[in-house]
Amino acid sequence: EVQLVESGGGLVQPGGSLRLSCAASGFIFSSYWMTWVRQAPGKGLEWVANIKHDGSERYYVDSVKGRFTIARDNAKNSLYLQLNSLRAEDTAVYYCATNHYYAFETWGQGTMVTVSS
Amino acid sequence: DIQMTQSPSTLSASVGDRVTITCRASQSISPYLAWYQQKPGKAPKLLIYKTSNLQNGVPSRFSGSGSGTDFTLTISSLQPDDFATYYCQQYNSYSWTFGQGTKVEIK
């Protein structure tokens, strides 16, 4: 069974940092582009970042460029998102997802990040 | 950046109705347009990819069409399980954008 499990969310103060993880199983992780998508409470979906299957290319939405870093460890079947200089507007559920024809096929259950003092 | 505008924002319909949701791009986009269904407290579910390709396991009452700037998701006969929020999503030049969502409610 294809499965993605996010972890690492929590409450953090403005300006703080957090590292999210996404553990993948049931598929050949190293063959897939991977994605982070977020959803603020009561709001719509926002694409955050993508990473190529070998990690050689990374893309970000403008609002997180220079603050967030997407990374992967194919040996550990894991995807990461390092969140730095966090702002209140970064408060959201963060989902990881596999890519399929530039769409997001399999999703995790999400991990909540709350930025508040 | 390409903006995606969905209409309507909310749709009230009855079981058995034919439902159409529209997604309009701010400029002509590639055929890499997808549709998702999301229920409260759950992750989104991919329904359609590359404009009109039905994702494995998705019922055939869902279909997608369109080109250029205008795309549609059609549910041929609305079922009780279909009451949810639907999002379109486009890909262009290493940037991905979602529409704001359409909530399908029970009439």
Coordinates of N, CA, C and O in Angstrom, one line a residue, chain B:
Chain B
D1 N 2.7 35.3 -12.2 CA 2.2 34.0 -11.8 C 0.8 33.8 -12.4 O 0.0 34.8 -12.5
I2 N 0.5 32.6 -12.7 CA -0.9 32.3 -13.2 C -1.9 32.1 -12.1 O -1.6 31.4 -11.1
Q3 N -3.0 32.8 -12.2 CA -4.0 32.8 -11.2 C -5.1 31.9 -11.8 O -5.5 31.9 -12.9
M4 N -5.7 31.1 -10.9 CA -6.8 30.2 -11.2 C -8.1 30.6 -10.5 O -8.1 30.7 -9.3
T5 N -9.1 30.8 -11.2 CA -10.4 31.3 -10.6 C -11.5 30.2 -10.9 O -11.8 29.9 -12.0
Q6 N -12.0 29.7 -9.8 CA -13.1 28.7 -9.9 C -14.4 29.4 -9.8 O -14.6 30.4 -9.0
S7 N -15.4 28.8 -10.4 CA -16.8 29.3 -10.3 C -17.8 28.1 -10.4 O -17.5 27.2 -11.2
P8 N -18.8 28.1 -9.6 CA -19.1 29.1 -8.5 C -18.2 28.8 -7.3 O -17.6 27.7 -7.3
S9 N -18.3 29.6 -6.3 CA -17.6 29.3 -5.0 C -18.3 28.3 -4.2 O -17.7 27.5 -3.5
T10 N -19.7 28.4 -4.3 CA -20.5 27.4 -3.6 C -21.6 27.0 -4.6 O -22.1 27.8 -5.4
L11 N -22.0 25.8 -4.5 CA -23.0 25.2 -5.4 C -23.9 24.3 -4.6 O -23.5 23.5 -3.8
S12 N -25.2 24.6 -4.7 CA -26.2 23.8 -4.0 C -26.9 22.9 -5.0 O -27.4 23.4 -6.0
A13 N -26.9 21.6 -4.7 CA -27.4 20.6 -5.7 C -28.0 19.4 -5.0 O -27.8 19.2 -3.8
S14 N -28.8 18.7 -5.7 CA -29.5 17.5 -5.2 C -28.9 16.2 -5.8 O -28.2 16.2 -6.8
V15 N -29.1 15.1 -5.0 CA -28.6 13.8 -5.5 C -29.2 13.6 -6.9 O -30.4 13.8 -7.1
G16 N -28.4 13.2 -7.9 CA -28.9 12.9 -9.2 C -28.6 14.0 -10.2 O -28.7 13.9 -11.4
D17 N -28.3 15.2 -9.6 CA -28.1 16.4 -10.5 C -26.8 16.2 -11.3 O -25.9 15.6 -10.8
R18 N -26.8 16.9 -12.5 CA -25.5 17.1 -13.2 C -24.9 18.4 -12.7 O -25.6 19.4 -12.7
V19 N -23.6 18.3 -12.4 CA -23.0 19.4 -11.8 C -21.7 19.7 -12.6 O -21.0 18.9 -13.0
T20 N -21.5 21.0 -12.8 CA -20.4 21.5 -13.6 C -19.7 22.6 -12.8 O -20.3 23.6 -12.4
I21 N -18.4 22.4 -12.6 CA -17.5 23.4 -12.0 C -16.5 23.9 -13.0 O -15.9 23.1 -13.7
T22 N -16.3 25.2 -13.0 CA -15.4 25.9 -14.0 C -14.2 26.4 -13.4 O -14.2 26.9 -12.2
C23 N -13.1 26.3 -14.0 CA -11.8 26.8 -13.6 C -11.2 27.6 -14.8 O -11.1 27.1 -15.9
R24 N -10.9 28.9 -14.5 CA -10.4 29.8 -15.6 C -9.0 30.3 -15.2 O -8.8 30.8 -14.0
A25 N -8.1 30.1 -16.1 CA -6.7 30.6 -15.8 C -6.5 32.0 -16.3 O -7.2 32.4 -17.3
S26 N -5.6 32.7 -15.7 CA -5.3 34.1 -16.1 C -4.6 34.2 -17.4 O -4.5 35.3 -18.0
Q27 N -4.0 33.1 -17.9 CA -3.4 33.1 -19.2 C -3.5 31.6 -19.7 O -3.8 30.7 -18.9
S28 N -3.3 31.4 -21.0 CA -3.4 30.1 -21.5 C -2.3 29.2 -20.8 O -1.2 29.5 -20.6
I29 N -2.8 28.0 -20.4 CA -1.9 27.1 -19.7 C -1.8 25.7 -20.4 O -2.5 25.5 -21.4
S30 N -0.8 25.0 -20.0 CA -0.6 23.6 -20.5 C -1.8 22.7 -20.2 O -2.7 23.1 -19.4
P31 N -1.8 21.6 -20.8 CA -2.9 20.6 -20.5 C -2.8 20.0 -19.1 O -3.6 19.2 -18.7
Y32 N -1.8 20.4 -18.3 CA -1.6 19.8 -17.0 C -2.4 20.5 -16.0 O -2.0 21.3 -15.1
L33 N -3.7 20.2 -16.1 CA -4.7 20.7 -15.2 C -5.4 19.6 -14.5 O -5.7 18.6 -15.1
A34 N -5.4 19.7 -13.1 CA -5.9 18.6 -12.3 C -7.1 19.0 -11.5 O -7.3 20.2 -11.2
W35 N -7.9 18.1 -11.0 CA -9.0 18.3 -10.1 C -8.9 17.4 -8.9 O -8.6 16.2 -9.0
Y36 N -9.3 18.0 -7.7 CA -9.2 17.3 -6.4 C -10.6 17.4 -5.7 O -11.3 18.4 -5.9
Q37 N -10.8 16.4 -4.9 CA -12.0 16.5 -4.0 C -11.4 16.4 -2.6 O -10.5 15.7 -2.3
Q38 N -12.0 17.3 -1.7 CA -11.5 17.3 -0.3 C -12.8 17.3 0.6 O -13.7 18.2 0.4
K39 N -12.7 16.4 1.6 CA -13.8 16.4 2.6 C -13.2 17.0 3.9 O -12.0 16.9 4.1
P40 N -14.0 17.5 4.8 CA -13.5 18.2 6.0 C -12.6 17.3 6.8 O -12.9 16.1 7.1
G41 N -11.5 17.8 7.2 CA -10.5 17.1 8.0 C -9.7 16.0 7.3 O -8.9 15.3 8.0
K42 N -9.9 15.9 6.0 CA -9.2 14.9 5.2 C -8.2 15.5 4.2 O -8.4 16.7 3.8
A43 N -7.3 14.7 3.8 CA -6.4 15.2 2.7 C -7.2 15.2 1.4 O -8.1 14.5 1.2
P44 N -6.8 16.1 0.4 CA -7.4 16.0 -0.9 C -7.2 14.7 -1.6 O -6.2 14.0 -1.3
K45 N -8.1 14.4 -2.5 CA -8.0 13.2 -3.3 C -8.0 13.6 -4.8 O -8.8 14.4 -5.3
L46 N -7.0 13.1 -5.5 CA -6.9 13.4 -7.0 C -8.0 12.7 -7.7 O -8.2 11.5 -7.6
L47 N -8.7 13.5 -8.5 CA -9.8 12.9 -9.4 C -9.4 12.8 -10.8 O -9.6 11.8 -11.5
I48 N -8.9 13.9 -11.4 CA -8.6 14.1 -12.8 C -7.2 14.7 -12.9 O -6.9 15.6 -12.2
Y49 N -6.4 14.1 -13.8 CA -5.1 14.7 -14.1 C -5.0 15.0 -15.6 O -5.7 14.3 -16.4
K50 N -4.1 15.9 -16.0 CA -3.9 16.2 -17.4 C -5.2 16.5 -18.1 O -5.5 15.9 -19.2
T51 N -6.0 17.3 -17.5 CA -7.3 17.8 -18.0 C -8.4 16.8 -18.0 O -9.5 17.2 -17.6
S52 N -8.2 15.6 -18.5 CA -9.4 14.7 -18.7 C -9.1 13.3 -18.4 O -10.0 12.4 -18.7
N53 N -8.0 13.0 -17.8 CA -7.6 11.6 -17.4 C -8.1 11.3 -16.0 O -7.8 11.9 -15.0
L54 N -9.0 10.2 -16.0 CA -9.6 9.8 -14.7 C -8.6 9.0 -13.9 O -8.0 8.1 -14.4
Q55 N -8.3 9.5 -12.6 CA -7.4 8.8 -11.8 C -8.0 7.4 -11.4 O -9.2 7.2 -11.4
N56 N -7.1 6.4 -11.3 CA -7.5 5.0 -11.0 C -8.4 5.0 -9.7 O -8.1 5.6 -8.7
G57 N -9.5 4.3 -9.9 CA -10.4 4.1 -8.8 C -11.5 5.2 -8.6 O -12.4 5.1 -7.8
V58 N -11.4 6.2 -9.4 CA -12.4 7.3 -9.4 C -13.6 6.9 -10.2 O -13.4 6.5 -11.4
P59 N -14.8 7.1 -9.7 CA -16.0 6.7 -10.5 C -16.1 7.5 -11.8 O -15.7 8.6 -11.9
S60 N -16.7 6.8 -12.8 CA -16.7 7.4 -14.2 C -17.7 8.5 -14.3 O -17.8 9.1 -15.3
R61 N -18.5 8.8 -13.2 CA -19.4 9.9 -13.3 C -18.6 11.3 -13.2 O -19.2 12.3 -13.5
F62 N -17.4 11.2 -12.9 CA -16.5 12.4 -12.9 C -15.8 12.5 -14.2 O -15.3 11.5 -14.8
S63 N -15.8 13.7 -14.8 CA -15.1 13.9 -16.1 C -14.5 15.3 -16.1 O -15.0 16.2 -15.5
G64 N -13.5 15.4 -16.9 CA -12.8 16.8 -17.1 C -12.6 17.1 -18.5 O -12.5 16.2 -19.4
S65 N -12.7 18.4 -18.8 CA -12.5 18.8 -20.2 C -11.9 20.3 -20.2 O -11.9 20.9 -19.1
G66 N -11.6 20.7 -21.4 CA -11.1 22.1 -21.5 C -9.8 22.2 -22.2 O -9.1 21.3 -22.5
S67 N -9.4 23.5 -22.4 CA -8.2 23.8 -23.1 C -7.9 25.3 -23.0 O -8.9 26.1 -22.7
G68 N -6.7 25.7 -23.2 CA -6.4 27.2 -23.2 C -6.5 27.8 -21.8 O -5.7 27.6 -20.9
T69 N -7.6 28.5 -21.5 CA -7.8 29.1 -20.2 C -9.0 28.6 -19.5 O -9.2 28.9 -18.3
D70 N -9.9 27.8 -20.1 CA -11.1 27.4 -19.5 C -11.2 25.9 -19.4 O -11.1 25.2 -20.4
F71 N -11.5 25.4 -18.2 CA -11.5 24.0 -17.9 C -12.8 23.7 -17.1 O -13.2 24.6 -16.3
T72 N -13.3 22.5 -17.2 CA -14.5 22.1 -16.4 C -14.3 20.7 -15.8 O -13.7 19.9 -16.4
L73 N -14.9 20.6 -14.6 CA -15.1 19.3 -14.0 C -16.6 19.1 -14.0 O -17.4 19.9 -13.6
T74 N -17.0 17.9 -14.5 CA -18.5 17.6 -14.5 C -18.7 16.3 -13.7 O -17.9 15.3 -13.8
I75 N -19.7 16.3 -12.9 CA -20.2 15.1 -12.2 C -21.6 14.8 -12.8 O -22.5 15.6 -12.7
S76 N -21.7 13.7 -13.5 CA -22.8 13.4 -14.3 C -24.1 13.2 -13.5 O -25.2 13.6 -13.9
S77 N -24.0 12.6 -12.4 CA -25.1 12.3 -11.5 C -24.6 12.3 -10.1 O -24.0 11.4 -9.6
L78 N -24.9 13.4 -9.4 CA -24.3 13.7 -8.1 C -24.8 12.6 -7.1 O -26.0 12.3 -7.0
Q79 N -23.8 12.0 -6.4 CA -24.1 11.0 -5.3 C -23.9 11.6 -3.9 O -23.2 12.6 -3.8
P80 N -24.5 10.9 -2.9 CA -24.3 11.5 -1.5 C -22.8 11.6 -1.1 O -22.5 12.5 -0.4
D81 N -22.0 10.8 -1.6 CA -20.5 10.8 -1.3 C -19.8 12.0 -1.9 O -18.7 12.3 -1.6
D82 N -20.5 12.7 -2.9 CA -19.8 13.7 -3.7 C -19.9 15.1 -3.0 O -19.3 16.0 -3.5
F83 N -20.6 15.2 -1.9 CA -20.7 16.5 -1.3 C -19.4 16.8 -0.6 O -19.0 16.1 0.3
A84 N -18.7 17.8 -1.1 CA -17.3 18.1 -0.7 C -16.9 19.4 -1.3 O -17.7 20.1 -2.0
T85 N -15.6 19.7 -1.1 CA -15.0 20.9 -1.8 C -14.1 20.4 -2.9 O -13.3 19.4 -2.7
Y86 N -14.2 21.1 -4.0 CA -13.4 20.7 -5.2 C -12.4 21.8 -5.6 O -12.8 23.0 -5.5
Y87 N -11.2 21.4 -5.9 CA -10.1 22.3 -6.3 C -9.6 22.0 -7.7 O -9.3 20.8 -7.9
C88 N -9.3 23.0 -8.5 CA -8.5 22.8 -9.7 C -7.1 23.2 -9.3 O -6.8 23.9 -8.4
Q89 N -6.2 22.7 -10.2 CA -4.7 23.0 -10.0 C -4.0 22.9 -11.3 O -4.2 22.0 -12.1
Q90 N -3.2 23.9 -11.6 CA -2.5 24.0 -12.9 C -1.0 23.9 -12.6 O -0.5 24.2 -11.5
Y91 N -0.3 23.4 -13.7 CA 1.2 23.4 -13.7 C 1.6 24.2 -14.9 O 1.2 24.0 -16.0
N92 N 2.6 25.1 -14.7 CA 3.2 25.8 -15.8 C 4.6 26.3 -15.3 O 4.7 27.0 -14.3
S93 N 5.6 26.0 -16.1 CA 7.0 26.5 -15.9 C 7.4 26.4 -14.4 O 7.8 27.3 -13.8
Y94 N 7.3 25.1 -13.9 CA 7.8 24.8 -12.5 C 7.1 25.7 -11.5 O 7.7 26.0 -10.4
S95 N 5.8 26.0 -11.7 CA 5.0 26.6 -10.7 C 3.6 26.0 -10.7 O 3.1 25.7 -11.8
W96 N 3.1 25.7 -9.6 CA 1.8 25.0 -9.4 C 0.9 25.9 -8.7 O 1.3 26.5 -7.7
T97 N -0.4 26.0 -9.1 CA -1.3 26.9 -8.5 C -2.7 26.2 -8.4 O -3.1 25.6 -9.3
F98 N -3.3 26.4 -7.2 CA -4.7 25.9 -7.0 C -5.7 27.0 -7.2 O -5.4 28.2 -7.0
G99 N -6.9 26.6 -7.6 CA -8.0 27.5 -7.5 C -8.5 27.6 -6.1 O -8.0 26.9 -5.2
Q100 N -9.4 28.5 -5.8 CA -9.8 28.8 -4.5 C -10.8 27.8 -3.9 O -11.1 27.9 -2.7
G101 N -11.3 26.9 -4.7 CA -12.2 25.9 -4.3 C -13.7 26.2 -4.6 O -14.1 27.3 -4.6
T102 N -14.4 25.1 -4.8 CA -15.9 25.1 -4.9 C -16.5 24.1 -4.0 O -16.2 22.9 -4.0
K103 N -17.4 24.6 -3.1 CA -18.0 23.8 -2.1 C -19.3 23.3 -2.7 O -20.2 24.1 -3.1
V104 N -19.5 22.0 -2.8 CA -20.8 21.4 -3.3 C -21.6 21.0 -2.1 O -21.2 20.1 -1.3
E105 N -22.8 21.7 -1.9 CA -23.6 21.5 -0.7 C -24.9 20.8 -1.1 O -25.3 20.8 -2.3
I106 N -25.5 20.2 -0.1 CA -26.8 19.6 -0.4 C -27.9 20.6 -0.5 O -28.0 21.5 0.4
K107 N -28.7 20.6 -1.5 CA -29.8 21.5 -1.7 C -31.0 21.1 -0.8 O -31.4 19.9 -0.8

